[in-house]
Coordinates of C-alpha atoms in Angstrom, one line a residue:
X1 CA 211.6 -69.7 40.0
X2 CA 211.4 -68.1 36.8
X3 CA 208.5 -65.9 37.2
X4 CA 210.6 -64.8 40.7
X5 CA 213.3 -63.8 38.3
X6 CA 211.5 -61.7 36.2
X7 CA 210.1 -60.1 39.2
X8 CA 213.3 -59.2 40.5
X9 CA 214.3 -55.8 38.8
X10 CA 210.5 -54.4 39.7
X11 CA 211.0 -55.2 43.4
X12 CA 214.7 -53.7 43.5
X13 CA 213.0 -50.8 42.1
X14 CA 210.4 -50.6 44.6
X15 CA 213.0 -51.3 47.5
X16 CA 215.1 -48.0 45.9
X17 CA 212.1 -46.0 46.0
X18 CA 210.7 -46.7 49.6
X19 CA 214.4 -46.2 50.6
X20 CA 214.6 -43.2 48.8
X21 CA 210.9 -41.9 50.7
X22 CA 211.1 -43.6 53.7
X23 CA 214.7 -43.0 55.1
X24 CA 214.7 -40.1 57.8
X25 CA 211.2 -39.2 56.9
X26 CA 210.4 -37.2 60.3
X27 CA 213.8 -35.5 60.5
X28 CA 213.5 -34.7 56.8
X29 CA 211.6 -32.2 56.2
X30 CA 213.2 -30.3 59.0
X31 CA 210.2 -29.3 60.0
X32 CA 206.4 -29.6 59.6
X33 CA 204.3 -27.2 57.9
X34 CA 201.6 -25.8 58.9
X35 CA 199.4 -27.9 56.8
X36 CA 201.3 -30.9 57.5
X37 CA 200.2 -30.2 61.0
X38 CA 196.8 -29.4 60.1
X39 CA 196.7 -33.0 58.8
X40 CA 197.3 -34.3 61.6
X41 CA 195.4 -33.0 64.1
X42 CA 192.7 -33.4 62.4
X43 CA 193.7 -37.0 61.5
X44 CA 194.1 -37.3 65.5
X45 CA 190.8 -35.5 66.1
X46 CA 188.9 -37.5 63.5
X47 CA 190.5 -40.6 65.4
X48 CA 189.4 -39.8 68.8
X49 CA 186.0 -37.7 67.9
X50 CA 184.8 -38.6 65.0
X51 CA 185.0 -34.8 64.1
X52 CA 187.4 -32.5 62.6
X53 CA 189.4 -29.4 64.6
X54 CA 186.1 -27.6 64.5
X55 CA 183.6 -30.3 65.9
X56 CA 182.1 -31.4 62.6
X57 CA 181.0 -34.9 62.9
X58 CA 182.5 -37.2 59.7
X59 CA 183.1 -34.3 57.0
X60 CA 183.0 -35.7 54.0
X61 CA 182.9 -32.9 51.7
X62 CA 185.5 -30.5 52.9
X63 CA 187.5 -29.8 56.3
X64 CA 187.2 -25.9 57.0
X65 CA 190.8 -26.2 58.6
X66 CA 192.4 -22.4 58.3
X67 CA 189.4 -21.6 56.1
X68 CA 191.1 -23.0 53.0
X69 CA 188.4 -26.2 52.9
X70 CA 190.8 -28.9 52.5
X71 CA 189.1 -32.0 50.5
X72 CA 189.5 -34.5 53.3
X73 CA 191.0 -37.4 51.6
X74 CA 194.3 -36.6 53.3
X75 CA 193.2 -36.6 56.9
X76 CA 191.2 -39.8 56.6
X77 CA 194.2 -41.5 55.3
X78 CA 196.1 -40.5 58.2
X79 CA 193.7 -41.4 60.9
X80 CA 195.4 -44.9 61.2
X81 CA 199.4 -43.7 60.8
X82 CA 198.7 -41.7 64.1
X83 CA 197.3 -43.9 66.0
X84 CA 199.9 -46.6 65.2
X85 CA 202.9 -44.6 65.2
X86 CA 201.4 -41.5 67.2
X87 CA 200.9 -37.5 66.4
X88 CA 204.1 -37.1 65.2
X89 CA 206.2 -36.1 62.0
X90 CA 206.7 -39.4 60.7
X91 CA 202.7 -40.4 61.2
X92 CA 201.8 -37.3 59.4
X93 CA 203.8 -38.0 56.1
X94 CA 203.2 -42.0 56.1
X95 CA 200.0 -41.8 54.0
X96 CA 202.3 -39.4 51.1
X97 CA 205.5 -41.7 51.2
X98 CA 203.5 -44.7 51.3
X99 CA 201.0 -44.0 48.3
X100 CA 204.5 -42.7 46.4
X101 CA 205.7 -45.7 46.5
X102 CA 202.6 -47.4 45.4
X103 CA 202.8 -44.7 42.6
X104 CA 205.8 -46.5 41.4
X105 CA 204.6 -50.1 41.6
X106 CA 201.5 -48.8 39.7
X107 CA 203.4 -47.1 37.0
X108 CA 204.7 -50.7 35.8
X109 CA 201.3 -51.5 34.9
X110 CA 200.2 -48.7 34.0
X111 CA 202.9 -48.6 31.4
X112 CA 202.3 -52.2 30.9
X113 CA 198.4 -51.3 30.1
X114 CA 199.2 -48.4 27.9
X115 CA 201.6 -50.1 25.2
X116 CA 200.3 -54.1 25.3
X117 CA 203.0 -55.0 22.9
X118 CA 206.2 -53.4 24.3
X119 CA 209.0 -55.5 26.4
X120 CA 208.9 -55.2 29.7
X121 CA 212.2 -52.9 29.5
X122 CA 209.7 -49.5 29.2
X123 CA 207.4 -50.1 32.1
X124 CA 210.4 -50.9 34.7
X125 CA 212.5 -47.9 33.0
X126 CA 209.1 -45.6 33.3
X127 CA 208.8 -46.9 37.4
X128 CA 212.9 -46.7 38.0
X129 CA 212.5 -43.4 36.6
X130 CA 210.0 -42.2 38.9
X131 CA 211.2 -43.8 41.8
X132 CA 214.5 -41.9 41.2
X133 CA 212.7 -38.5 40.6
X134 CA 214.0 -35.7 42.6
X135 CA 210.1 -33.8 42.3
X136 CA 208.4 -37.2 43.1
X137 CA 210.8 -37.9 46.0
X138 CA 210.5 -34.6 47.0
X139 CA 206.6 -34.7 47.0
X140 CA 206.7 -38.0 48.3
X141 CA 208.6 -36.6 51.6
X142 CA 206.1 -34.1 53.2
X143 CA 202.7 -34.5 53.9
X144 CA 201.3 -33.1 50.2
X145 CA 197.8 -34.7 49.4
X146 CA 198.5 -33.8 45.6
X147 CA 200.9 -36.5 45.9
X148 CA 198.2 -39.1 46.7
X149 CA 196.0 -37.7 44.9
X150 CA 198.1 -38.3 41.2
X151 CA 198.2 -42.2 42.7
X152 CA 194.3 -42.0 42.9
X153 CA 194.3 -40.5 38.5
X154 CA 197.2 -43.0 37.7
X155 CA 194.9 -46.2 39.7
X156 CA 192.2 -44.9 37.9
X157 CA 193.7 -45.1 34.4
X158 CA 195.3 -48.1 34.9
X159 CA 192.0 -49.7 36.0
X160 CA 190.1 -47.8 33.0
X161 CA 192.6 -49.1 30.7
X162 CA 192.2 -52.8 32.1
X163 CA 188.6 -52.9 32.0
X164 CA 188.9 -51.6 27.9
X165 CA 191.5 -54.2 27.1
X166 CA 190.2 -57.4 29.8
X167 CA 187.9 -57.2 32.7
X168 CA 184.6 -54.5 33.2
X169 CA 185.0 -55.3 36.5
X170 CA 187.9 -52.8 36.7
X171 CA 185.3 -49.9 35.6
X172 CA 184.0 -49.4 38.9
X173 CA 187.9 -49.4 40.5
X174 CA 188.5 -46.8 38.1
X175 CA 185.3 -44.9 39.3
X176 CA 186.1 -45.4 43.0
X177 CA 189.9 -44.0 42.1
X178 CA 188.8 -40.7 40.5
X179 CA 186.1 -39.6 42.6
X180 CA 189.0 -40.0 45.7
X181 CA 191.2 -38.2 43.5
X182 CA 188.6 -35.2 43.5
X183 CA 188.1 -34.8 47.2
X184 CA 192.1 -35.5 47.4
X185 CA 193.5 -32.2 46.0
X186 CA 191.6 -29.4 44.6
X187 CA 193.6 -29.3 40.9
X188 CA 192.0 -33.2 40.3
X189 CA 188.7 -31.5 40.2
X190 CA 189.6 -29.5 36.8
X191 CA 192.1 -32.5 35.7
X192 CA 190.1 -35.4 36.5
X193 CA 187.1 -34.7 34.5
X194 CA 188.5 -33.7 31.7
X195 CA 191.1 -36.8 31.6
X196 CA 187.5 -38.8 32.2
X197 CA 185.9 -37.2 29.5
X198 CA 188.9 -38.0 27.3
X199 CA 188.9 -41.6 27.8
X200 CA 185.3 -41.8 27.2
X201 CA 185.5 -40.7 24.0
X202 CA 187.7 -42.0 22.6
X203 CA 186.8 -45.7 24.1
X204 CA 183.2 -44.7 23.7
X205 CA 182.5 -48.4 21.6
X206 CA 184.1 -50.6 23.5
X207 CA 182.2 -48.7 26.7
X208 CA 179.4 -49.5 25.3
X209 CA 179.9 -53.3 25.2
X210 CA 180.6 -53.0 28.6
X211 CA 177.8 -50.7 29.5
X212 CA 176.7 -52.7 32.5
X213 CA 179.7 -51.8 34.1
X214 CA 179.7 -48.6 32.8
X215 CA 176.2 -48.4 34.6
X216 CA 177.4 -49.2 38.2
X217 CA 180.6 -47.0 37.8
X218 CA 178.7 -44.2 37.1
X219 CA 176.2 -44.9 40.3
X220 CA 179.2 -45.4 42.4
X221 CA 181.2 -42.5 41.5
X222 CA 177.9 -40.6 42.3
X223 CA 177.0 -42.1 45.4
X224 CA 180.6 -41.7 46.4
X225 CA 180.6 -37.4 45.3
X226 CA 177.0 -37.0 46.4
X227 CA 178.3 -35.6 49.6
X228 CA 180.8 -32.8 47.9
X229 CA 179.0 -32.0 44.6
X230 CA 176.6 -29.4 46.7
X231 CA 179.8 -27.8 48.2
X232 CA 181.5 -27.4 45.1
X233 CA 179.0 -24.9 43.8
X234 CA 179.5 -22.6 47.3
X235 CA 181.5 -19.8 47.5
X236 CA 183.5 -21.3 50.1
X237 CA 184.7 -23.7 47.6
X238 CA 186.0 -21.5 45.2
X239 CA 187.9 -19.5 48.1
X240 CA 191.3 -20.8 47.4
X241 CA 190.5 -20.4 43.6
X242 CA 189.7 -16.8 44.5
X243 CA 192.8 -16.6 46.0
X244 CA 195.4 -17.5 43.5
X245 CA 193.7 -17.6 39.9
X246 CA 195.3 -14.2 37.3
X247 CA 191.9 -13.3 36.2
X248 CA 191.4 -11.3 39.1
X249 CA 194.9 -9.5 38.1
X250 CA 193.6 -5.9 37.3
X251 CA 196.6 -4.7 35.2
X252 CA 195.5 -6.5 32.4
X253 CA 192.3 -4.4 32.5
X254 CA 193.9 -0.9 33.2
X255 CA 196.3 -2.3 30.3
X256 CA 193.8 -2.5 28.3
X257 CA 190.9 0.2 29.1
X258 CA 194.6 2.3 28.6
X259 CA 195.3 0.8 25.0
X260 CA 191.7 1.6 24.0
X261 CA 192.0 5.3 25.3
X262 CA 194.8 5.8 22.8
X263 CA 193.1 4.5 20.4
X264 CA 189.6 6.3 21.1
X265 CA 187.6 3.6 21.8
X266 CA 186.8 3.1 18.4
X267 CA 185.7 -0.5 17.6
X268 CA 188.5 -2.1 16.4
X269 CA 190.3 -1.2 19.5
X270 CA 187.6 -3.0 21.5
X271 CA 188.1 -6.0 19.8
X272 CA 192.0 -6.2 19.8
X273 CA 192.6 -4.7 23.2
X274 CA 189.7 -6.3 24.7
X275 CA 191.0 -7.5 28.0
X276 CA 189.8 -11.2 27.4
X277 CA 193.0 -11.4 24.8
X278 CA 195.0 -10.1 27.7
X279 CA 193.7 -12.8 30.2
X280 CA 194.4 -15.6 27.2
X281 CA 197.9 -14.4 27.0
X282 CA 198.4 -14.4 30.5
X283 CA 197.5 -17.6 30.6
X284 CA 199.4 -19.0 27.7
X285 CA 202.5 -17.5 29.4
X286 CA 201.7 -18.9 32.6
X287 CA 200.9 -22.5 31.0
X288 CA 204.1 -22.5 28.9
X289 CA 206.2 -21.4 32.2
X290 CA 206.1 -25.1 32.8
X291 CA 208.3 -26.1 30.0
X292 CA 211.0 -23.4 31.2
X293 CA 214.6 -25.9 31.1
X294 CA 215.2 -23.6 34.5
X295 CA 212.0 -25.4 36.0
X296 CA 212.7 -28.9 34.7
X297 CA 216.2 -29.4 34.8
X298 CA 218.3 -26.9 36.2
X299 CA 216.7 -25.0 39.8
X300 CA 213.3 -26.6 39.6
X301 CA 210.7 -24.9 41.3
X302 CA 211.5 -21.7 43.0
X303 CA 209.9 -22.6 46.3
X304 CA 212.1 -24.4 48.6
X305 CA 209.4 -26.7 49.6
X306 CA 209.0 -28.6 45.9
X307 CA 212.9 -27.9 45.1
X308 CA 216.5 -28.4 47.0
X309 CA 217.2 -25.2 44.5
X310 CA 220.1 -26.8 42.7
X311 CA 218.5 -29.6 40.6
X312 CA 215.9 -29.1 38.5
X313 CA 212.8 -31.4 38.7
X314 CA 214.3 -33.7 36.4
X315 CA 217.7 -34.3 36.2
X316 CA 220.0 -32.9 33.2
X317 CA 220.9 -36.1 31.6
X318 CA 217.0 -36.9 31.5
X319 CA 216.8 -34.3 28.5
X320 CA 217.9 -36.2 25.4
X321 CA 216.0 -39.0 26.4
X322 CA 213.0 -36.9 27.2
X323 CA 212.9 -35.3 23.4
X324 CA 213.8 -38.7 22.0
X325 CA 210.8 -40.2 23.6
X326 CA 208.7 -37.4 22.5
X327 CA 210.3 -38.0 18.7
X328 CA 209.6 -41.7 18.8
X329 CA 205.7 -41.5 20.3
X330 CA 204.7 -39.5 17.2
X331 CA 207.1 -41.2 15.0
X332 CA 205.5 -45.0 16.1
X333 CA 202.3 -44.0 18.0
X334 CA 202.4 -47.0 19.8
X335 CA 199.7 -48.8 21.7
X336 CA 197.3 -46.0 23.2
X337 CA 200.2 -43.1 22.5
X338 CA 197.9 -40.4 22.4
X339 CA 197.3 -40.3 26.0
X340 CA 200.4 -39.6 27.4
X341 CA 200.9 -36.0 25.3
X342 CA 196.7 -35.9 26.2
X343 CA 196.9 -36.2 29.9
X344 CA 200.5 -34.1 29.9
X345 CA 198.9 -31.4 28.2
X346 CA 195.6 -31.4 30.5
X347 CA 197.6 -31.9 33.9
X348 CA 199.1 -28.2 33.6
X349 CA 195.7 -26.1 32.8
X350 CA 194.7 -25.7 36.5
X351 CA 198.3 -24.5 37.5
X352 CA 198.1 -22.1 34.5
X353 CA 195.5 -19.7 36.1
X354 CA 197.5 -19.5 38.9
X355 CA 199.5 -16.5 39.8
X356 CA 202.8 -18.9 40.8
X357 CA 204.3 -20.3 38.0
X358 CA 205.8 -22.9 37.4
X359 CA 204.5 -25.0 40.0
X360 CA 205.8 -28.1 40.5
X361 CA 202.8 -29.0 43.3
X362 CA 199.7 -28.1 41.1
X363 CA 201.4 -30.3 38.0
X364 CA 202.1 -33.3 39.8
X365 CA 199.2 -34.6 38.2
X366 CA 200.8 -34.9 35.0
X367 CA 203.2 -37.9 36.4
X368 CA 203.9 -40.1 35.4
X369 CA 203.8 -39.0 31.9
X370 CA 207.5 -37.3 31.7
X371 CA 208.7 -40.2 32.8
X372 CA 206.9 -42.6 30.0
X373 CA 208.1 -40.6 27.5
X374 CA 212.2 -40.4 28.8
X375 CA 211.7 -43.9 29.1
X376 CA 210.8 -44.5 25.7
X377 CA 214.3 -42.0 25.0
X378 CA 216.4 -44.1 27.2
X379 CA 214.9 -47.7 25.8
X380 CA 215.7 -46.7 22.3
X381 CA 219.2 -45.8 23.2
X382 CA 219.4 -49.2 24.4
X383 CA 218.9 -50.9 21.9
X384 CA 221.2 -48.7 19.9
X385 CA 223.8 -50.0 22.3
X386 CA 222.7 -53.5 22.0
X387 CA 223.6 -53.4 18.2
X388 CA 226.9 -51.6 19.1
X389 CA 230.0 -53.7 19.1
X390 CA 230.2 -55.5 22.5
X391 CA 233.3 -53.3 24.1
X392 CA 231.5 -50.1 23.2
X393 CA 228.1 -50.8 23.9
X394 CA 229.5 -52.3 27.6
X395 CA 231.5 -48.5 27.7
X396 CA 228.5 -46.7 27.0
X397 CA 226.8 -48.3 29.3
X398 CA 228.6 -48.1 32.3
X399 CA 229.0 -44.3 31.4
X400 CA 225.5 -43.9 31.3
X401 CA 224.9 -45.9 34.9
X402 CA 228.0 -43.5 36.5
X403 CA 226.1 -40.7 35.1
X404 CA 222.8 -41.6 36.9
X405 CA 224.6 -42.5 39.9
X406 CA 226.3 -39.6 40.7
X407 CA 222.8 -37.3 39.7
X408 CA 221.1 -39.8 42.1
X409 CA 224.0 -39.3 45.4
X410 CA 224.5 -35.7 44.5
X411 CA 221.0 -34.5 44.6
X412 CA 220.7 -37.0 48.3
X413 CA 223.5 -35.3 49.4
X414 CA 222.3 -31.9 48.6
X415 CA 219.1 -33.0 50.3
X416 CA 220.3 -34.2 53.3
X417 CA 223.1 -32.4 54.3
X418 CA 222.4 -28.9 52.7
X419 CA 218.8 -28.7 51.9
X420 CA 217.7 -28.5 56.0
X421 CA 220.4 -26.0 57.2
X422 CA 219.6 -23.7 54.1
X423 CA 215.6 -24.1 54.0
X424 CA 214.9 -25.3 57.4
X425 CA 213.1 -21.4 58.0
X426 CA 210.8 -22.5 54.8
X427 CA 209.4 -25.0 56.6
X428 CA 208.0 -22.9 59.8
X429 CA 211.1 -24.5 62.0
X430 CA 211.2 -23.0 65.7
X431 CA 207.8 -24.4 66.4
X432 CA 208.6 -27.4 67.8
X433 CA 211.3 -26.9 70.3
X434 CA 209.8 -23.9 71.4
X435 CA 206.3 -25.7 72.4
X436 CA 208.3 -28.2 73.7
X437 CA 210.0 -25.5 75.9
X438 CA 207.1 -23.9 76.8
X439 CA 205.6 -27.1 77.6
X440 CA 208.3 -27.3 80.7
X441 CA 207.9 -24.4 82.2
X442 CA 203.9 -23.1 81.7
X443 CA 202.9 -23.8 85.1
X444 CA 204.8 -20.9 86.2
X445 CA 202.4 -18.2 84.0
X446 CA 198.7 -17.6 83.7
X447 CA 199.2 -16.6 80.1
X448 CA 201.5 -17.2 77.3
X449 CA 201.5 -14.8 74.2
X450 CA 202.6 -15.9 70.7
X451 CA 203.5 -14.5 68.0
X452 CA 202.2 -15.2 64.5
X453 CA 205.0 -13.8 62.8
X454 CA 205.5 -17.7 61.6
X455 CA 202.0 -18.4 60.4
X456 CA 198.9 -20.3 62.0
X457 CA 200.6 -20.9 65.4
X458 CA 197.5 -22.6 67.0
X459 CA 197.7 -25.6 64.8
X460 CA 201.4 -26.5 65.9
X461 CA 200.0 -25.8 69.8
X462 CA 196.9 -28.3 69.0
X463 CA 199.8 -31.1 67.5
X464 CA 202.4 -31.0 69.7
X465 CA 200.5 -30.7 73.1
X466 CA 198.5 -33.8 72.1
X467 CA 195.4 -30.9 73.0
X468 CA 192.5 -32.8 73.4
X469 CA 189.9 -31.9 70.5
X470 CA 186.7 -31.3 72.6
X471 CA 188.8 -28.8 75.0
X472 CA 189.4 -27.7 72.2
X473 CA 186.5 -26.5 71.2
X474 CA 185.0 -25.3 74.3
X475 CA 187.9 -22.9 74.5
X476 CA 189.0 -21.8 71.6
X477 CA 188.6 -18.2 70.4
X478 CA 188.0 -18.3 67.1
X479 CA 187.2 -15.6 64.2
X480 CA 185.9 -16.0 60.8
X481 CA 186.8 -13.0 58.5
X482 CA 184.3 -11.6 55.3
X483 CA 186.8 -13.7 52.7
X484 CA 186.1 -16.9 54.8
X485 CA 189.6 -17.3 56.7
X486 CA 189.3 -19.0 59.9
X487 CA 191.7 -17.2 62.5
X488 CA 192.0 -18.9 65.8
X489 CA 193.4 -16.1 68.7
X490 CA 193.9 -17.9 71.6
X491 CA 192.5 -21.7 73.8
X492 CA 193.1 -22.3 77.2
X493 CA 197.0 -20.0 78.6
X494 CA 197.6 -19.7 75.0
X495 CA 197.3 -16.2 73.2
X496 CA 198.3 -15.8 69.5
X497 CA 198.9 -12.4 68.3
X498 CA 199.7 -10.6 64.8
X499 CA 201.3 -7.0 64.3
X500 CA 199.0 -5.2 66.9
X501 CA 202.0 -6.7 69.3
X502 CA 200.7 -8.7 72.8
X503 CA 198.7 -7.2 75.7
X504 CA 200.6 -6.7 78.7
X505 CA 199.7 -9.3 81.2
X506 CA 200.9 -9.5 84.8
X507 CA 202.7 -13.1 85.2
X508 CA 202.5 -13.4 81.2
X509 CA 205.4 -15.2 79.3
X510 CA 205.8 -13.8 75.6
X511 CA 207.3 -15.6 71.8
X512 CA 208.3 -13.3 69.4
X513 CA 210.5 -12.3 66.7
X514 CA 214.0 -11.1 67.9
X515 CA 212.9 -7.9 65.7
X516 CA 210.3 -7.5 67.5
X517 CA 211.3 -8.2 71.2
X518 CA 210.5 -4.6 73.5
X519 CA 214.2 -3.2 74.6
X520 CA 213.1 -3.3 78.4
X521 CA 212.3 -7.1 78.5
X522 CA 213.7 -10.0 80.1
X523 CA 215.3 -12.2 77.4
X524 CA 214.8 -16.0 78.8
X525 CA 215.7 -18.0 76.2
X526 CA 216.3 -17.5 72.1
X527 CA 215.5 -20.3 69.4
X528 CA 217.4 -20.4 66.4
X529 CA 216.7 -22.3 62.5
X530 CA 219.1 -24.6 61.4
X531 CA 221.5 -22.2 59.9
X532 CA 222.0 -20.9 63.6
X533 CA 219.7 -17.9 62.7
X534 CA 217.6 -16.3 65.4
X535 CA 213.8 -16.8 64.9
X536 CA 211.9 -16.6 68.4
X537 CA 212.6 -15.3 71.8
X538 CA 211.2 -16.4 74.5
X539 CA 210.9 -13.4 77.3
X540 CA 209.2 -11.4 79.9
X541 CA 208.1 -7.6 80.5
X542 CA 210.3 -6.6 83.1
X543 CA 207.3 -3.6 84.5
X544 CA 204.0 -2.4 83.3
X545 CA 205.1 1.4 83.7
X546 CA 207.7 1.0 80.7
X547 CA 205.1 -0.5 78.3

């Protein structure tokens, strides 16, 4: 009964944080993503097929999805969610919401691992902490594979840490967890290694007395990359790297081929101005972006999808404690302290070569650090108010809980009864209830154009019609461009078209913008976003001649 006891606070916790995830998960979102719905079609595909959207049979290294080559981690994961629960919202997200709370649960004894001597006050702070997050329960709620891939670096530390301090058997656990953190989210293949090389270093001895273990991790977490490691060196993979990295941002060169001009070109000037300084700067700006208080506890990110706008990834009462924690881990260095400012630190390079910054997305990896370190802050303060006298230490605290509380309902209530009706257009909504309108009436057309005004409006087609995969790819019409994009114009009645505006069709029905809409056609039926917005009309050409 006792040890039930003890367990008690962890599983009220973990009840909080499924809550917290769970609740509403198809409705909220308002609206998938087109990412989300790349998931999971080719969750549904890989289900029915054995092959992704395109026809490839078991990918392993990469799906080529929009041209992006997704690791596949995600899709694989969802494969069962949709076939339980069906191709739908909630089926989608399961596999994100599930492993966030597992992120929490594993964040007890992770904590647990990392300072062997502490109470067990810090470890369930550190996991109510996270499961309270506004960025973790805001990752936690879409279908974001960076969100399981941080459970796959925090399982694998936990099981490095266990196999230093008890069992080797926990090496390969830890080998199986990074290598799916690598073909999980793209930013795991820059943080991963370099947490791994970390840890071997600086437990290099005691690896070595376990070096059979070490043996047969290293096999399987080479058997188990075999597949990607010949990918990772094509240009396809470093497309999306191509895409958003600042060292292909040519100001800082005309900056400084300008700043040498002035100068001459004299050789000085080619060392001070040389645009490698400029790229280190831009960097260091971009990394230190990520400490802005704007970012952490007041907006939080700036796109809609990681932020309700009006919170900050943290909450504000989360600061004191934060820079307590920070004082006290260098102050006391307790148990394996160093990590948590090591793996903090290292979590934020791949998001600093990134054009977007801050970005709460590509740092998720660095969780659940923060939260170790706040929790360290807010266990200090209590035992400050545990030496208090009893009616002021009982104030305090009750204070303090009405102050989480209300952070807690008001950022929930934001959430749910704001967040939709403001960002709801963020989030691609239309898609949906205009598919399922079409869906009623395309027996009476030959044809029916779409507009791409919205992004990628053949995945949502594929999701919500249920299409089945090998139609698919007998009919599809698809284009791959010079930069490796993957641009699908049209399967079966369905024609997607961008700028160049629809061909006219005789017994065609057309989507578009309401901006967008000819003067001389036959509105049938408008779709708005949540904030009663107009997004796409439905409607016919009324004659050829006034085309």
């Amino acid at each position: 009964m006792e040890k039930y006891k003890k367990s008690l606070p962890l599983i009220l916790v973990l009840i909080l944080a499924a809550a917290l995830r769970f609740w509403g998960l198809g409705i909220n979102p308002p609206a998938l993503n087109w990412d989300e719905a790349a998931w999971g079609y080719n969750a549904y595909s890989l289900g029915q097929t054995g092959r992704d959207e395109f026809g490839r049979f078991l990918p392993l290294n990469y799906l080529e999805s929009f041209g992006d080559f997704k690791p596949p981690v995600y899709a694989y994961l969802t494969i069962l969610p949709v076939k339980i629960f069906g191709l739908n919202e909630f089926a989608v997200r399961f596999p994100s919401a599930f492993f966030g709370v597992l992120t929490v649960l594993l964040t007890y004894f992770l904590v647990k691992e990392m300072f062997p001597s502490t109470s067990l006050t810090l470890p369930l702070i550190a996991s109510f902490l996270l499961a309270i997050s506004p960025w973790h329960i805001m990752l936690s709620r879409a279908a974001f594979e960076a969100n399981v891939a941080t459970f796959f670096i925090i399982a694998g530390i936990f099981c490095f840490l266990r196999a230093i301090n008890q069992d080797g058997r926990f090496l390969p656990l830890a080998a199986l967890s990074f290598a799916l953190s690598l073909q999980t989210f793209n930013t795991a293949r820059v943080v991963t290694p370099l947490l791994v090389f970390g840890l071997v270093v600086a437990f290099r001895q005691r690896l070595w007395q376990k070096r059979n273990w070490l043996l047969v991790s290293a096999i399987l977490g080479l058997l188990l990359l075999l597949p990607a490691l010949r990918f990772y060196l094509t240009p396809q993979a470093k497309l999306r790297f191509k895409e958003v990295n600042i060292f292909t941002e040519a100001s800082v060169v005309e900056t400084a081929n300008q700043e040498m001009t002035n100068d001459n070109w004299v050789w000085w000037s080619r060392i001070i101005h040389n645009r490698r300084w400029g790229y280190l700067r831009l960097f260091l700006r971009h990394y230190f972006d990520h400490f802005n208080p704007d970012f952490l506890f007041f907006k939080g990110d700036g796109n809609p999808k990681f932020s309700t706008q009006d919170v900050g990834e943290f909450y504000l009462w989360e600061l004191p404690f934060l820079v307590a924690g920070i004082l006290i881990l260098i102050k006391k260095k307790p148990g394996y302290w160093w990590l948590v400012p090591f793996w903090l630190l290292v979590g934020i390079i791949p998001a600093a070569t990134a054009r977007e910054t801050p970005h709460a997305l590509r740092i998720e990896t660095t969780l659940p650090t923060w939260q170790i370190l706040t929790a360290l802050g807010v266990v200090e303060f209590w035992n400050f108010l545990d030496k208090q006298k009893r009616f002021i230490g009982y104030g305090l605290l009750v204070a303090c809980w009405g102050l989480v509380t209300m952070s807690v309902v008001y950022f929930q209530h934001g959430y749910w009864r704001h967040y939709p009706v403001e960002y709801s257009g963020e989030w691609q909504y239309g898609y949906k209830p205009v598919i399922d309108y079409l869906k009623s009436v395309e027996n009476k057309y030959d044809q029916i154009w779409f507009t791409d005004n919205l992004g990628r409006p053949y995945i949502y087609f594929l999701f919500y019609l249920k299409y089945s995969p090998k139609s698919f790819w007998q009919k599809a019409q698809v284009e791959r461009d010079p930069f490796g994009f993957v641009h699908v114009r049209g399967f079966d009645k369905y024609h997607f078209f961008g700028a160049e505006g629809p061909r006219t069709v005789e017994g065609a029905l057309y989507v578009d913008a309401p901006t967008r809409v000819p003067d001389h056609a036959s509105r049938i039926k408008t779709f708005n976003l949540l904030n009663d917005s107009e997004i796409l009309v439905v409607y016919e050409r009324v004659t050829q001649q006034n085309d």
